[in-house]
Coordinates of C-alpha atoms in Angstrom, one line a residue:
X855 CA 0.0 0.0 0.0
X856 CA 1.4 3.4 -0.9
X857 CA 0.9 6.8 0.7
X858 CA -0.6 9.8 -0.9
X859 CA -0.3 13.1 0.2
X860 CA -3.7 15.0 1.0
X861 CA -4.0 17.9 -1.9
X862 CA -4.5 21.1 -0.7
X863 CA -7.4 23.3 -0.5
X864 CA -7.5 26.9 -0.4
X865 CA -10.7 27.8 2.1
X866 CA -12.6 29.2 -1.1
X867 CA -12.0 25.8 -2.7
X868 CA -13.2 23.8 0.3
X869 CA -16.5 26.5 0.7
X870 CA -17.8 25.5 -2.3
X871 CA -17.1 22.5 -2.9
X872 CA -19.2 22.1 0.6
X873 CA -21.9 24.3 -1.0
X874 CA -22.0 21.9 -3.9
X875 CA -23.1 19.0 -2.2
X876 CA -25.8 20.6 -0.4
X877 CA -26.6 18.5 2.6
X878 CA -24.9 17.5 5.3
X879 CA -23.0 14.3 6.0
X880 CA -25.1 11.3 6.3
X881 CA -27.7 12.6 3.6
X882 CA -29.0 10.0 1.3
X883 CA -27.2 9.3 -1.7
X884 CA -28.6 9.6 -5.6
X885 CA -31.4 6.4 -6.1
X886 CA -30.3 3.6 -7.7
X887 CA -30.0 2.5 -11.3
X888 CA -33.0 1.2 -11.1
X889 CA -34.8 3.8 -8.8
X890 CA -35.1 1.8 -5.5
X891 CA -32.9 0.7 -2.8
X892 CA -33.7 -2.9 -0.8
X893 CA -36.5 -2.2 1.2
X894 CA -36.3 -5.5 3.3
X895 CA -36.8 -5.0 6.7
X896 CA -33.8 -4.6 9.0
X897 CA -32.5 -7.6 10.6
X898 CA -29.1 -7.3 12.7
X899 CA -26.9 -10.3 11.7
X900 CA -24.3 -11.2 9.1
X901 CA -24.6 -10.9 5.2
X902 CA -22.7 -11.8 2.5
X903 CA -23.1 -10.3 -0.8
X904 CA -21.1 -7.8 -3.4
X905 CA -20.5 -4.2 -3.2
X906 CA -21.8 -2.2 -6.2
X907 CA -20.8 1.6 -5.9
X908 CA -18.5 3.0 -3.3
X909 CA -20.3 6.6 -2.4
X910 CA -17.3 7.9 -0.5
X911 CA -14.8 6.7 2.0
X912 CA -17.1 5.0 4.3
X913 CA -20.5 3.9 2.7
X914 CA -21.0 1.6 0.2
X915 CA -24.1 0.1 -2.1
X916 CA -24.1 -3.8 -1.0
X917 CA -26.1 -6.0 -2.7
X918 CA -27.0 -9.2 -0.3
X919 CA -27.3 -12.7 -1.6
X920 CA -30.3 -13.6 -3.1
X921 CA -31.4 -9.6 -3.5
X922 CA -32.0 -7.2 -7.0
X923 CA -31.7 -3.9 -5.3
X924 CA -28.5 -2.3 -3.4
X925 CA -28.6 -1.0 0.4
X926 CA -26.8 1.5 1.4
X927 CA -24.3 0.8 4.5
X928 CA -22.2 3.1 6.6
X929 CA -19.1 0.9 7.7
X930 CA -19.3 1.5 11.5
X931 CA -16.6 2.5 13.6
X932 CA -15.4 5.4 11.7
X933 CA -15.5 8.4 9.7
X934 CA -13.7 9.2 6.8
X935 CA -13.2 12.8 4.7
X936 CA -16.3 13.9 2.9
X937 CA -16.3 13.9 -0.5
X938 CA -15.9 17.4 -1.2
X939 CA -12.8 17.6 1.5
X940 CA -9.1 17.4 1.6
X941 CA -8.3 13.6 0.8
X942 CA -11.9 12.8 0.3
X943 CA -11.2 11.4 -2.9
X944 CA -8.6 9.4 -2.1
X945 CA -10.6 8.3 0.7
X946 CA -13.2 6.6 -1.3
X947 CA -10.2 5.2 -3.6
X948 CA -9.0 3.4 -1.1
X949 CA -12.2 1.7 -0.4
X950 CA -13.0 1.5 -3.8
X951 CA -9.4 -0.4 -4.3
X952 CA -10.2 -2.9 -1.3
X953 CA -14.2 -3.5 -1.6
X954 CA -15.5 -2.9 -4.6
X955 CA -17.0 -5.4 -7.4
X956 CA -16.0 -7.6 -4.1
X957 CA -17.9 -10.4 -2.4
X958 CA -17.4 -9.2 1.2
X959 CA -19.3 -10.1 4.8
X960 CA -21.3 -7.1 6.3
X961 CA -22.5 -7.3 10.1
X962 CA -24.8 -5.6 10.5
X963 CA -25.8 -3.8 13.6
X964 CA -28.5 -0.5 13.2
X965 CA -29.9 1.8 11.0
X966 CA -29.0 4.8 11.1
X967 CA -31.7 8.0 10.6
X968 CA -31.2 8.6 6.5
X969 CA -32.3 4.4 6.4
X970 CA -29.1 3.2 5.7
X971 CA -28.0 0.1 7.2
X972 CA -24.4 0.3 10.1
X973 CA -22.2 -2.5 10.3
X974 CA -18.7 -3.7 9.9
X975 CA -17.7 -4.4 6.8
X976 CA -15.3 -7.7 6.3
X977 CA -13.4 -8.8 3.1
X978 CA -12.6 -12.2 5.0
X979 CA -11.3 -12.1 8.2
X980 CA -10.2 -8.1 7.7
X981 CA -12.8 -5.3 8.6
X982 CA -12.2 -2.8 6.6
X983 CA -13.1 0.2 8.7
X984 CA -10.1 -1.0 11.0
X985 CA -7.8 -0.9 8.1
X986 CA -8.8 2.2 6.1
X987 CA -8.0 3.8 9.4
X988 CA -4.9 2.0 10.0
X989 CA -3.9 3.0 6.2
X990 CA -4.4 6.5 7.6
X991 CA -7.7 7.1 5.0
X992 CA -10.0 7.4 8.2
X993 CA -10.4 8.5 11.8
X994 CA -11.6 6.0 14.3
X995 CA -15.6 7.7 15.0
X996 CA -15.9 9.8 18.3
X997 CA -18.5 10.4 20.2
X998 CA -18.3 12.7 23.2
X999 CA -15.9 11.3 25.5
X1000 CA -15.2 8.0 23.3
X1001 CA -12.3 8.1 20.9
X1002 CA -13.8 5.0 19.4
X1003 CA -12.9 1.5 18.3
X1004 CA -10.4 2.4 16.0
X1005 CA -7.8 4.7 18.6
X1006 CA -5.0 2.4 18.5
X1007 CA -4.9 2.4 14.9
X1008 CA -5.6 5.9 14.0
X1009 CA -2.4 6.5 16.6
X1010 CA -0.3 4.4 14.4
X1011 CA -1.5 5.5 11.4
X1012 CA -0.5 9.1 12.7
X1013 CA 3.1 8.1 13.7
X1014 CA 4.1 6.8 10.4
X1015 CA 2.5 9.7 8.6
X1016 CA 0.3 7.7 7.0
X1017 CA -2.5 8.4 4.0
X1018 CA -4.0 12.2 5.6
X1019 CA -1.6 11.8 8.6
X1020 CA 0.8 12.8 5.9
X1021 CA -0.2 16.2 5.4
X1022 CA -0.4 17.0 9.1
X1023 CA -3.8 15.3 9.8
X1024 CA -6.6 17.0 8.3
X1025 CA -10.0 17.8 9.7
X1026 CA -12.0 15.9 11.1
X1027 CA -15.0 15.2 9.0
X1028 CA -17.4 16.5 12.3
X1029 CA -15.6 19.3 12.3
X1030 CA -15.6 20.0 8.7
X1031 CA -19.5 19.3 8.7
X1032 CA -19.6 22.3 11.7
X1033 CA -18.3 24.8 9.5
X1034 CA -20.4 24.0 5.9

């Protein structure tokens, strides 16, 4: 795995790029193809199936076993550029590069409030939410006081300067989000 270096971007740049995409993190993505996501109802377990479109750095279009339509997952456990952000796009290239066209495993967990489903994300025994952080494409989620699953990694991630650690970090998608 090789590093890139996050591109720069002027504040104008980043404004309205931010203004481009118009809602906020976590908004619902374009419909699909075929106008209609998997309307199943939600059931917590493990999945297997193949992921159709990468959206960004951490959600994906899965498409379970046995189903037509794609359902939109946030990998849980952490939070990765938005699109329109410093190293966004090579966020999602990263994910792209390990999931995509890929049978994978999803566990599912929740949904979260745009309807789309949480869960780790597994291309055999590797959850990819753990190593897009480790890669340095990701920040392990926080939430208040909890750094989240993902710490230990993020920290190594940071010492070897590692995908946006290279560039002295970045911001933190929340924080980004605050500001747009």
């Amino acid at each position: 795995d090789g590093f890139i270096a996050a591109p720069a971007a002027t504040p104008e740049e980043a404004a309205a790029a931010a203004a481009a995409l118009g809602t906020a993190h976590g908004a619902p993505t374009a419909p699909a193809l075929d106008g209609e996501f998997d309307d199943a109802p939600f059931e917590a377990g493990e999945v297997r199936g193949k992921v159709v479109r990468v959206v960004d750095g951490d959600t994906i279009w899965f498409v379970r076993d046995g189903a037509t339509k794609p359902m939109k997952l946030r990998i849980e456990g952490i939070d990765a550029p938005e699109i329109c952000q410093a190293f966004g796009p090579e966020a999602k290239r990263a994910l792209s590069s390990r999931v995509l066209d890929r049978d994978v495993t999803a566990r599912l967990r929740a949904v979260d409030d745009w309807g789309r489903r949480i869960g780790h994300v597994y291309d055999g025994d590797v959850n990819i939410g753990q190593r897009l952080v480790r890669d340095g494409f990701a920040w392990s989620i926080r939430y208040r006081w909890d750094r989240g699953p993902y710490m230990a990694d993020e920290r190594l991630a940071q010492s070897f300067f590692r995908g946006l650690h290279a560039a002295g970090g970045g911001e933190l998608p929340r924080d980004f989000r605050k500001r747009h």
